[in-house]
Amino acid sequence: MLIVTKPGITKEAFENLLAEIESRGYKPHVSEGESRTLIGAIGAPPTPELMEHFRALPGVEQVIRISKPYKLASWEVHPEPSVLEFPTGKTGDGYFMVAAGPCGVESREQILTAARYVRKHGGQMLRGGAFKPRTSPYAFQGLGVEGLKLLAEARGETGLPVVTEVTSPDLVEVVAEYADVLQIGARNAQNFALLKAAGGSGKPVLLKRGMSMTLDEFLMAAEYVLSEGNPNVVLVERGIRTFEKSTRFTLDVSAVPVLKTQTHLPVWIDPSHAAGKRDYVIPLALAGVAAGADGIIVETHPNPEAARSDAAQQLHESEFAELMARIGRLLPALEKEMAVGA
Ligand code: PEP
Ligand code: MN
């Protein structure tokens, strides 16, 4: 439920209210407005009696049932857009970010080369999988901790924060030790133990939409991370399964405006995994930008033809440079900017 306080509520009444919320088994989530403060009391659906009880407490103006099953992800509890900040840029509320790099970390030379040109062309975050969730157990599984160390080295040289996938709860600790952002992949988007562990890590989480997930399920997955006390979640539309076979997945561009009406969290597009073929990546990325995405995560490899995973969809350096230039031209028309940091 949402508790709206009266404009002049005393400090004492406010503190009593928070204590009462906790004593009833709810977690208070405070959101300061211009004249009023909203307190989201997060927990089980409240009974009418409990709502009446809170309505009668000093300093309370209104008690409203939160209509959505996701609470912390909703605009009702968090009326301002969330903005995540990194040394190289921001995402959300008019700020656009680009994360780019290879599908998987394959060697020192490969990741350092990619990181250098991602930075040179204006990318703000380096991606690269060290633990790869592969459909086949015989396919390249990633370099593991060695890959994490190489990503950290690339960050050290370029200043780019690093996003990399964590595939199981017991790996959260080691991935969080090296990475700036934890990626949860499409195949793990409803791995609730993993969502909770990532939520508890204190690191921002980049959550991909599962390939058969409704948007409500996607928001509930984000709610698992948020409810661990971690407010820094980015939602990524990366394509869903449909009957169409000409692309790897179908990029659900409409997910962007729909999610934006439902949540304050930044929404990104991953055109690479939707496309499956590099020729479609730039148009899909631009479609996502035009639809209102707050960022993209895109695959690029110094030598895509030789990539050990997702070879067909990774951009060459020249194509990545072209994508960056075209995004740069499109953003002003959308009243968005890429804040370039350190
Ligand atoms: C990836 O980003 O390399 C990846 C495996 O993505 P997804 O989980 O969206 O398939
Ligand atoms: Mn990939």
mmCIF file of C-alpha atoms and ligand atoms in Angstrom:
data_model
loop_
_atom_site.group_PDB
_atom_site.id
_atom_site.type_symbol
_atom_site.label_atom_id
_atom_site.label_comp_id
_atom_site.label_asym_id
_atom_site.label_seq_id
_atom_site.Cartn_x
_atom_site.Cartn_y
_atom_site.Cartn_z
ATOM 1 C CA MET A 1 0.000 0.000 0.000
ATOM 2 C CA LEU A 2 1.008 3.611 -0.512
ATOM 3 C CA ILE A 3 0.802 6.017 2.407
ATOM 4 C CA VAL A 4 0.626 9.708 1.523
ATOM 5 C CA THR A 5 1.664 11.953 4.406
ATOM 6 C CA LYS A 6 0.157 15.347 5.245
ATOM 7 C CA PRO A 7 2.240 18.386 4.170
ATOM 8 C CA GLY A 8 3.316 19.449 7.668
ATOM 9 C CA ILE A 9 3.820 16.006 9.257
ATOM 10 C CA THR A 10 6.065 16.220 12.327
ATOM 11 C CA LYS A 11 9.321 14.305 12.509
ATOM 12 C CA GLU A 12 7.986 12.311 15.417
ATOM 13 C CA ALA A 13 4.775 11.318 13.627
ATOM 14 C CA PHE A 14 6.807 10.356 10.557
ATOM 15 C CA GLU A 15 9.146 8.149 12.577
ATOM 16 C CA ASN A 16 6.259 6.514 14.414
ATOM 17 C CA LEU A 17 4.650 5.796 11.085
ATOM 18 C CA LEU A 18 7.802 4.088 9.759
ATOM 19 C CA ALA A 19 8.046 2.023 12.952
ATOM 20 C CA GLU A 20 4.389 1.011 12.664
ATOM 21 C CA ILE A 21 4.863 -0.034 9.025
ATOM 22 C CA GLU A 22 7.792 -2.248 10.038
ATOM 23 C CA SER A 23 6.015 -3.690 13.058
ATOM 24 C CA ARG A 24 3.214 -4.865 10.730
ATOM 25 C CA GLY A 25 5.736 -6.764 8.622
ATOM 26 C CA TYR A 26 6.102 -4.261 5.743
ATOM 27 C CA LYS A 27 9.232 -2.600 4.364
ATOM 28 C CA PRO A 28 8.921 1.192 4.093
ATOM 29 C CA HIS A 29 10.180 2.820 0.901
ATOM 30 C CA VAL A 30 10.262 6.607 1.235
ATOM 31 C CA SER A 31 9.934 8.890 -1.767
ATOM 32 C CA GLU A 32 10.165 12.656 -1.128
ATOM 33 C CA GLY A 33 7.853 14.821 -3.237
ATOM 34 C CA GLU A 34 7.630 18.627 -3.376
ATOM 35 C CA SER A 35 5.013 19.041 -0.652
ATOM 36 C CA ARG A 36 4.252 15.484 0.412
ATOM 37 C CA THR A 37 6.213 12.371 1.155
ATOM 38 C CA LEU A 38 5.059 9.025 -0.177
ATOM 39 C CA ILE A 39 5.792 5.879 1.762
ATOM 40 C CA GLY A 40 5.468 2.646 -0.114
ATOM 41 C CA ALA A 41 4.728 -0.066 2.483
ATOM 42 C CA ILE A 42 5.999 -3.086 0.605
ATOM 43 C CA GLY A 43 4.735 -6.553 1.443
ATOM 44 C CA ALA A 44 1.645 -8.740 1.267
ATOM 45 C CA PRO A 45 -1.654 -7.234 -0.030
ATOM 46 C CA PRO A 46 -3.119 -5.250 2.900
ATOM 47 C CA THR A 47 -6.528 -6.004 4.393
ATOM 48 C CA PRO A 48 -9.120 -3.169 4.404
ATOM 49 C CA GLU A 49 -8.778 -3.101 8.225
ATOM 50 C CA LEU A 50 -5.037 -2.540 8.036
ATOM 51 C CA MET A 51 -5.494 0.287 5.526
ATOM 52 C CA GLU A 52 -8.085 1.838 7.843
ATOM 53 C CA HIS A 53 -5.651 1.527 10.758
ATOM 54 C CA PHE A 54 -2.975 3.462 8.871
ATOM 55 C CA ARG A 55 -5.494 6.095 7.702
ATOM 56 C CA ALA A 56 -6.218 6.892 11.347
ATOM 57 C CA LEU A 57 -2.568 7.525 12.322
ATOM 58 C CA PRO A 58 -1.343 11.117 12.901
ATOM 59 C CA GLY A 59 0.154 12.804 9.840
ATOM 60 C CA VAL A 60 -1.458 10.440 7.323
ATOM 61 C CA GLU A 61 -3.463 12.004 4.517
ATOM 62 C CA GLN A 62 -4.317 9.000 2.354
ATOM 63 C CA VAL A 63 -3.727 5.268 2.099
ATOM 64 C CA ILE A 64 -3.929 3.774 -1.386
ATOM 65 C CA ARG A 65 -3.678 0.202 -2.563
ATOM 66 C CA ILE A 66 -0.808 -0.133 -5.076
ATOM 67 C CA SER A 67 -2.621 -1.446 -8.125
ATOM 68 C CA LYS A 68 0.310 -3.302 -9.732
ATOM 69 C CA PRO A 69 1.726 -6.630 -8.580
ATOM 70 C CA TYR A 70 5.200 -5.114 -8.844
ATOM 71 C CA LYS A 71 5.581 -2.352 -6.283
ATOM 72 C CA LEU A 72 9.113 -0.940 -6.178
ATOM 73 C CA ALA A 73 9.321 -1.032 -9.978
ATOM 74 C CA SER A 74 6.094 0.985 -10.339
ATOM 75 C CA TRP A 75 5.630 4.702 -10.865
ATOM 76 C CA GLU A 76 3.198 4.696 -7.945
ATOM 77 C CA VAL A 77 5.946 4.041 -5.404
ATOM 78 C CA HIS A 78 8.723 5.863 -7.311
ATOM 79 C CA PRO A 79 7.236 8.846 -9.193
ATOM 80 C CA GLU A 80 10.584 10.120 -10.551
ATOM 81 C CA PRO A 81 12.488 8.361 -13.361
ATOM 82 C CA SER A 82 15.490 6.409 -12.066
ATOM 83 C CA VAL A 83 18.880 7.548 -13.334
ATOM 84 C CA LEU A 84 21.936 5.302 -13.009
ATOM 85 C CA GLU A 85 25.269 7.098 -13.020
ATOM 86 C CA PHE A 86 28.670 5.805 -14.054
ATOM 87 C CA PRO A 87 32.015 7.602 -14.418
ATOM 88 C CA THR A 88 31.469 7.629 -18.202
ATOM 89 C CA GLY A 89 27.803 8.607 -18.423
ATOM 90 C CA LYS A 90 24.264 8.200 -17.167
ATOM 91 C CA THR A 91 21.121 6.361 -18.206
ATOM 92 C CA GLY A 92 17.504 7.384 -17.669
ATOM 93 C CA ASP A 93 15.525 10.645 -17.689
ATOM 94 C CA GLY A 94 16.936 11.925 -20.984
ATOM 95 C CA TYR A 95 20.411 10.407 -20.653
ATOM 96 C CA PHE A 96 21.399 7.693 -23.104
ATOM 97 C CA MET A 97 24.201 5.150 -22.695
ATOM 98 C CA VAL A 98 25.951 2.686 -24.966
ATOM 99 C CA ALA A 99 27.511 -0.540 -23.659
ATOM 100 C CA ALA A 100 29.476 -2.470 -26.280
ATOM 101 C CA GLY A 101 32.027 -5.212 -26.668
ATOM 102 C CA PRO A 102 32.312 -8.821 -27.712
ATOM 103 C CA CYS A 103 29.877 -11.580 -26.866
ATOM 104 C CA GLY A 104 32.576 -13.415 -24.943
ATOM 105 C CA VAL A 105 36.003 -12.526 -23.574
ATOM 106 C CA GLU A 106 38.342 -14.725 -25.620
ATOM 107 C CA SER A 107 41.858 -13.389 -25.065
ATOM 108 C CA ARG A 108 43.751 -10.445 -23.625
ATOM 109 C CA GLU A 109 44.421 -8.999 -27.054
ATOM 110 C CA GLN A 110 40.810 -9.409 -28.178
ATOM 111 C CA ILE A 111 39.218 -7.682 -25.167
ATOM 112 C CA LEU A 112 41.818 -4.896 -24.945
ATOM 113 C CA THR A 113 41.492 -4.143 -28.668
ATOM 114 C CA ALA A 114 37.694 -4.063 -28.382
ATOM 115 C CA ALA A 115 37.767 -1.897 -25.236
ATOM 116 C CA ARG A 116 40.108 0.632 -26.893
ATOM 117 C CA TYR A 117 37.935 1.122 -29.954
ATOM 118 C CA VAL A 118 34.664 1.059 -27.989
ATOM 119 C CA ARG A 119 36.076 3.955 -25.970
ATOM 120 C CA LYS A 120 37.492 5.715 -29.032
ATOM 121 C CA HIS A 121 34.111 5.750 -30.796
ATOM 122 C CA GLY A 122 32.231 6.996 -27.718
ATOM 123 C CA GLY A 123 30.996 3.801 -26.030
ATOM 124 C CA GLN A 124 30.522 4.253 -22.287
ATOM 125 C CA MET A 125 30.597 0.711 -20.942
ATOM 126 C CA LEU A 126 32.426 -2.462 -21.939
ATOM 127 C CA ARG A 127 30.506 -5.709 -22.276
ATOM 128 C CA GLY A 128 31.990 -9.196 -22.545
ATOM 129 C CA GLY A 129 30.910 -12.549 -21.160
ATOM 130 C CA ALA A 130 33.308 -14.485 -18.949
ATOM 131 C CA PHE A 131 30.694 -17.083 -17.986
ATOM 132 C CA LYS A 132 28.673 -17.924 -21.085
ATOM 133 C CA PRO A 133 25.253 -19.622 -20.835
ATOM 134 C CA ARG A 134 25.425 -21.747 -24.013
ATOM 135 C CA THR A 135 22.637 -23.841 -25.475
ATOM 136 C CA SER A 136 25.139 -26.637 -26.113
ATOM 137 C CA PRO A 137 27.398 -28.001 -23.371
ATOM 138 C CA TYR A 138 30.044 -28.553 -26.080
ATOM 139 C CA ALA A 139 30.170 -24.877 -27.123
ATOM 140 C CA PHE A 140 32.695 -22.310 -25.746
ATOM 141 C CA GLN A 141 31.725 -21.730 -22.117
ATOM 142 C CA GLY A 142 33.826 -18.605 -21.513
ATOM 143 C CA LEU A 143 37.161 -18.064 -19.762
ATOM 144 C CA GLY A 144 35.583 -17.820 -16.295
ATOM 145 C CA VAL A 145 37.558 -15.942 -13.648
ATOM 146 C CA GLU A 146 40.430 -15.426 -16.097
ATOM 147 C CA GLY A 147 37.949 -13.540 -18.304
ATOM 148 C CA LEU A 148 36.855 -11.382 -15.354
ATOM 149 C CA LYS A 149 40.487 -10.432 -14.725
ATOM 150 C CA LEU A 150 40.942 -9.444 -18.367
ATOM 151 C CA LEU A 151 37.806 -7.282 -18.193
ATOM 152 C CA ALA A 152 39.172 -5.559 -15.092
ATOM 153 C CA GLU A 153 42.450 -4.940 -16.924
ATOM 154 C CA ALA A 154 40.540 -3.414 -19.864
ATOM 155 C CA ARG A 155 38.659 -1.155 -17.449
ATOM 156 C CA GLY A 156 41.944 -0.125 -15.854
ATOM 157 C CA GLU A 157 43.325 0.940 -19.215
ATOM 158 C CA THR A 158 40.252 2.596 -20.757
ATOM 159 C CA GLY A 159 38.217 3.755 -17.751
ATOM 160 C CA LEU A 160 35.149 1.967 -19.138
ATOM 161 C CA PRO A 161 32.978 0.328 -16.473
ATOM 162 C CA VAL A 162 32.418 -3.357 -17.160
ATOM 163 C CA VAL A 163 29.187 -5.325 -17.505
ATOM 164 C CA THR A 164 29.401 -9.105 -17.539
ATOM 165 C CA GLU A 165 26.999 -11.972 -17.064
ATOM 166 C CA VAL A 166 26.564 -13.944 -13.873
ATOM 167 C CA THR A 167 25.008 -17.343 -14.478
ATOM 168 C CA SER A 168 24.446 -18.758 -11.004
ATOM 169 C CA PRO A 169 23.977 -17.529 -7.427
ATOM 170 C CA ASP A 170 27.293 -18.964 -6.240
ATOM 171 C CA LEU A 171 29.166 -16.910 -8.857
ATOM 172 C CA VAL A 172 27.671 -13.570 -7.771
ATOM 173 C CA GLU A 173 30.425 -12.878 -5.275
ATOM 174 C CA VAL A 174 33.325 -13.378 -7.659
ATOM 175 C CA VAL A 175 31.635 -11.590 -10.583
ATOM 176 C CA ALA A 176 30.763 -8.655 -8.293
ATOM 177 C CA GLU A 177 34.402 -8.491 -7.207
ATOM 178 C CA TYR A 178 35.520 -7.666 -10.777
ATOM 179 C CA ALA A 179 32.483 -6.211 -12.574
ATOM 180 C CA ASP A 180 30.751 -2.846 -12.242
ATOM 181 C CA VAL A 181 27.393 -4.157 -13.460
ATOM 182 C CA LEU A 182 26.009 -7.698 -13.200
ATOM 183 C CA GLN A 183 24.182 -8.955 -16.276
ATOM 184 C CA ILE A 184 21.422 -11.505 -15.837
ATOM 185 C CA GLY A 185 20.759 -13.189 -19.151
ATOM 186 C CA ALA A 186 17.549 -14.116 -20.920
ATOM 187 C CA ARG A 187 17.918 -17.770 -19.943
ATOM 188 C CA ASN A 188 18.172 -16.846 -16.280
ATOM 189 C CA ALA A 189 15.647 -14.035 -16.157
ATOM 190 C CA GLN A 190 13.354 -16.033 -13.867
ATOM 191 C CA ASN A 191 16.079 -17.703 -11.833
ATOM 192 C CA PHE A 192 14.755 -16.238 -8.605
ATOM 193 C CA ALA A 193 17.673 -17.375 -6.456
ATOM 194 C CA LEU A 194 20.040 -15.618 -8.874
ATOM 195 C CA LEU A 195 17.900 -12.452 -8.967
ATOM 196 C CA LYS A 196 17.937 -12.304 -5.172
ATOM 197 C CA ALA A 197 21.670 -12.938 -4.931
ATOM 198 C CA ALA A 198 22.376 -10.244 -7.541
ATOM 199 C CA GLY A 199 20.036 -7.913 -5.661
ATOM 200 C CA GLY A 200 22.056 -8.473 -2.504
ATOM 201 C CA SER A 201 25.400 -7.810 -4.213
ATOM 202 C CA GLY A 202 25.028 -4.025 -4.129
ATOM 203 C CA LYS A 203 26.060 -3.808 -7.820
ATOM 204 C CA PRO A 204 23.730 -2.449 -10.518
ATOM 205 C CA VAL A 205 21.937 -5.209 -12.412
ATOM 206 C CA LEU A 206 21.315 -5.302 -16.150
ATOM 207 C CA LEU A 207 18.382 -7.654 -16.530
ATOM 208 C CA LYS A 208 17.572 -9.141 -19.934
ATOM 209 C CA ARG A 209 13.996 -10.068 -20.776
ATOM 210 C CA GLY A 210 13.471 -13.811 -20.981
ATOM 211 C CA MET A 211 12.674 -14.931 -24.510
ATOM 212 C CA SER A 212 9.147 -16.070 -23.542
ATOM 213 C CA MET A 213 8.426 -13.564 -20.812
ATOM 214 C CA THR A 214 5.486 -11.190 -20.683
ATOM 215 C CA LEU A 215 6.315 -7.645 -19.642
ATOM 216 C CA ASP A 216 4.509 -8.165 -16.324
ATOM 217 C CA GLU A 217 6.724 -11.188 -15.625
ATOM 218 C CA PHE A 218 9.753 -9.121 -16.613
ATOM 219 C CA LEU A 219 8.803 -6.417 -14.109
ATOM 220 C CA MET A 220 8.231 -9.028 -11.409
ATOM 221 C CA ALA A 221 11.753 -10.357 -12.076
ATOM 222 C CA ALA A 222 13.089 -6.814 -11.602
ATOM 223 C CA GLU A 223 11.033 -6.624 -8.393
ATOM 224 C CA TYR A 224 13.069 -9.539 -6.989
ATOM 225 C CA VAL A 225 16.260 -7.486 -7.376
ATOM 226 C CA LEU A 226 14.675 -4.266 -6.084
ATOM 227 C CA SER A 227 13.150 -5.982 -3.068
ATOM 228 C CA GLU A 228 16.636 -6.965 -1.901
ATOM 229 C CA GLY A 229 17.252 -3.239 -1.380
ATOM 230 C CA ASN A 230 19.063 -2.736 -4.699
ATOM 231 C CA PRO A 231 17.484 0.183 -6.615
ATOM 232 C CA ASN A 232 19.835 0.024 -9.616
ATOM 233 C CA VAL A 233 18.223 -2.099 -12.292
ATOM 234 C CA VAL A 234 18.261 -1.641 -16.077
ATOM 235 C CA LEU A 235 15.669 -3.580 -18.104
ATOM 236 C CA VAL A 236 16.852 -4.882 -21.495
ATOM 237 C CA GLU A 237 14.544 -5.939 -24.315
ATOM 238 C CA ARG A 238 16.591 -8.427 -26.341
ATOM 239 C CA GLY A 239 13.996 -10.109 -28.561
ATOM 240 C CA ILE A 240 11.320 -12.697 -27.920
ATOM 241 C CA ARG A 241 10.347 -15.985 -29.542
ATOM 242 C CA THR A 242 7.760 -15.739 -32.278
ATOM 243 C CA PHE A 243 6.931 -17.835 -35.349
ATOM 244 C CA GLU A 244 9.247 -15.664 -37.492
ATOM 245 C CA LYS A 245 12.496 -17.376 -38.457
ATOM 246 C CA SER A 246 14.306 -14.701 -40.482
ATOM 247 C CA THR A 247 15.761 -13.140 -37.343
ATOM 248 C CA ARG A 248 17.131 -14.993 -34.303
ATOM 249 C CA PHE A 249 14.420 -13.484 -32.076
ATOM 250 C CA THR A 250 11.809 -10.795 -32.734
ATOM 251 C CA LEU A 251 12.807 -7.470 -31.216
ATOM 252 C CA ASP A 252 9.727 -6.288 -29.349
ATOM 253 C CA VAL A 253 10.183 -2.561 -29.925
ATOM 254 C CA SER A 254 6.802 -1.918 -28.335
ATOM 255 C CA ALA A 255 8.246 -3.185 -25.047
ATOM 256 C CA VAL A 256 10.045 0.153 -24.743
ATOM 257 C CA PRO A 257 7.012 2.491 -24.650
ATOM 258 C CA VAL A 258 4.957 -0.064 -22.720
ATOM 259 C CA LEU A 259 7.610 -0.510 -20.020
ATOM 260 C CA LYS A 260 8.036 3.246 -19.813
ATOM 261 C CA THR A 261 4.385 3.622 -18.885
ATOM 262 C CA GLN A 262 4.764 0.947 -16.187
ATOM 263 C CA THR A 263 8.132 1.654 -14.584
ATOM 264 C CA HIS A 264 10.627 4.359 -13.653
ATOM 265 C CA LEU A 265 13.554 2.025 -14.411
ATOM 266 C CA PRO A 266 15.801 2.703 -17.453
ATOM 267 C CA VAL A 267 14.919 0.552 -20.470
ATOM 268 C CA TRP A 268 17.571 -0.556 -22.951
ATOM 269 C CA ILE A 269 17.577 -2.442 -26.231
ATOM 270 C CA ASP A 270 19.917 -5.274 -27.196
ATOM 271 C CA PRO A 271 19.676 -5.350 -30.997
ATOM 272 C CA SER A 272 22.407 -7.998 -31.388
ATOM 273 C CA HIS A 273 20.720 -11.019 -29.826
ATOM 274 C CA ALA A 274 17.396 -10.111 -31.461
ATOM 275 C CA ALA A 275 18.934 -9.769 -34.924
ATOM 276 C CA GLY A 276 21.287 -12.726 -34.979
ATOM 277 C CA LYS A 277 22.821 -11.202 -38.134
ATOM 278 C CA ARG A 278 25.012 -8.124 -38.164
ATOM 279 C CA ASP A 279 23.199 -6.545 -41.145
ATOM 280 C CA TYR A 280 20.086 -6.028 -39.033
ATOM 281 C CA VAL A 281 21.801 -4.721 -35.907
ATOM 282 C CA ILE A 282 22.111 -1.020 -36.809
ATOM 283 C CA PRO A 283 18.481 -0.588 -37.984
ATOM 284 C CA LEU A 284 17.144 -2.406 -34.911
ATOM 285 C CA ALA A 285 19.338 -0.349 -32.585
ATOM 286 C CA LEU A 286 18.071 2.871 -34.171
ATOM 287 C CA ALA A 287 14.468 1.643 -33.902
ATOM 288 C CA GLY A 288 15.034 1.082 -30.185
ATOM 289 C CA VAL A 289 16.529 4.544 -29.758
ATOM 290 C CA ALA A 290 13.614 6.108 -31.642
ATOM 291 C CA ALA A 291 11.116 4.185 -29.492
ATOM 292 C CA GLY A 292 12.541 5.855 -26.405
ATOM 293 C CA ALA A 293 15.183 3.470 -25.049
ATOM 294 C CA ASP A 294 17.593 4.886 -22.454
ATOM 295 C CA GLY A 295 20.524 2.888 -23.799
ATOM 296 C CA ILE A 296 21.691 -0.045 -25.844
ATOM 297 C CA ILE A 297 23.972 -2.990 -25.300
ATOM 298 C CA VAL A 298 25.518 -4.164 -28.535
ATOM 299 C CA GLU A 299 28.040 -6.799 -29.563
ATOM 300 C CA THR A 300 31.179 -5.858 -31.466
ATOM 301 C CA HIS A 301 34.357 -7.907 -31.974
ATOM 302 C CA PRO A 302 37.754 -6.996 -33.476
ATOM 303 C CA ASN A 303 37.443 -10.006 -35.796
ATOM 304 C CA PRO A 304 33.799 -11.160 -35.711
ATOM 305 C CA GLU A 305 34.266 -13.919 -38.286
ATOM 306 C CA ALA A 306 36.635 -15.665 -35.858
ATOM 307 C CA ALA A 307 34.464 -15.133 -32.738
ATOM 308 C CA ARG A 308 33.976 -18.180 -30.499
ATOM 309 C CA SER A 309 30.297 -17.304 -29.913
ATOM 310 C CA ASP A 310 27.668 -15.267 -31.795
ATOM 311 C CA ALA A 311 30.017 -14.693 -34.765
ATOM 312 C CA ALA A 312 27.220 -13.758 -37.185
ATOM 313 C CA GLN A 313 25.806 -10.887 -35.162
ATOM 314 C CA GLN A 314 28.867 -9.042 -33.859
ATOM 315 C CA LEU A 315 29.642 -5.703 -35.521
ATOM 316 C CA HIS A 316 33.011 -4.913 -37.070
ATOM 317 C CA GLU A 317 34.722 -1.869 -35.619
ATOM 318 C CA SER A 318 33.737 0.238 -38.650
ATOM 319 C CA GLU A 319 30.071 -0.735 -38.232
ATOM 320 C CA PHE A 320 30.189 0.083 -34.529
ATOM 321 C CA ALA A 321 31.646 3.506 -35.396
ATOM 322 C CA GLU A 322 28.834 4.036 -37.901
ATOM 323 C CA LEU A 323 26.223 3.049 -35.304
ATOM 324 C CA MET A 324 27.673 5.517 -32.793
ATOM 325 C CA ALA A 325 27.627 8.325 -35.348
ATOM 326 C CA ARG A 326 24.015 7.603 -36.290
ATOM 327 C CA ILE A 327 22.889 7.416 -32.662
ATOM 328 C CA GLY A 328 24.648 10.729 -32.093
ATOM 329 C CA ARG A 329 22.594 12.293 -34.902
ATOM 330 C CA LEU A 330 19.311 10.775 -33.736
ATOM 331 C CA LEU A 331 19.454 11.671 -30.043
ATOM 332 C CA PRO A 332 18.941 15.458 -30.357
ATOM 333 C CA ALA A 333 15.669 14.827 -32.255
ATOM 334 C CA LEU A 334 14.521 12.815 -29.223
ATOM 335 C CA GLU A 335 15.698 15.456 -26.739
ATOM 336 C CA LYS A 336 18.175 12.979 -25.286
ATOM 337 C CA GLU A 337 21.886 13.232 -24.762
ATOM 338 C CA MET A 338 24.891 11.062 -24.096
ATOM 339 C CA ALA A 339 26.587 12.650 -21.134
ATOM 340 C CA VAL A 340 30.250 11.962 -21.717
ATOM 341 C CA GLY A 341 32.056 11.586 -18.431
ATOM 342 C CA ALA A 342 35.675 11.101 -17.423
HETATM 343 C C1 PEP B 1 24.749 -12.086 -24.115
HETATM 344 O O1 PEP B 1 24.524 -10.891 -23.831
HETATM 345 O O2 PEP B 1 25.828 -12.491 -24.602
HETATM 346 C C2 PEP B 1 23.645 -13.061 -23.976
HETATM 347 C C3 PEP B 1 23.887 -14.354 -23.823
HETATM 348 O O3 PEP B 1 22.434 -12.471 -24.053
HETATM 349 P P1 PEP B 1 20.966 -13.068 -23.813
HETATM 350 O O4 PEP B 1 20.927 -13.504 -22.394
HETATM 351 O O5 PEP B 1 20.076 -11.889 -24.113
HETATM 352 O O6 PEP B 1 20.786 -14.185 -24.797
HETATM 353 MN MN MN B 2 26.125 -13.057 -27.322
#
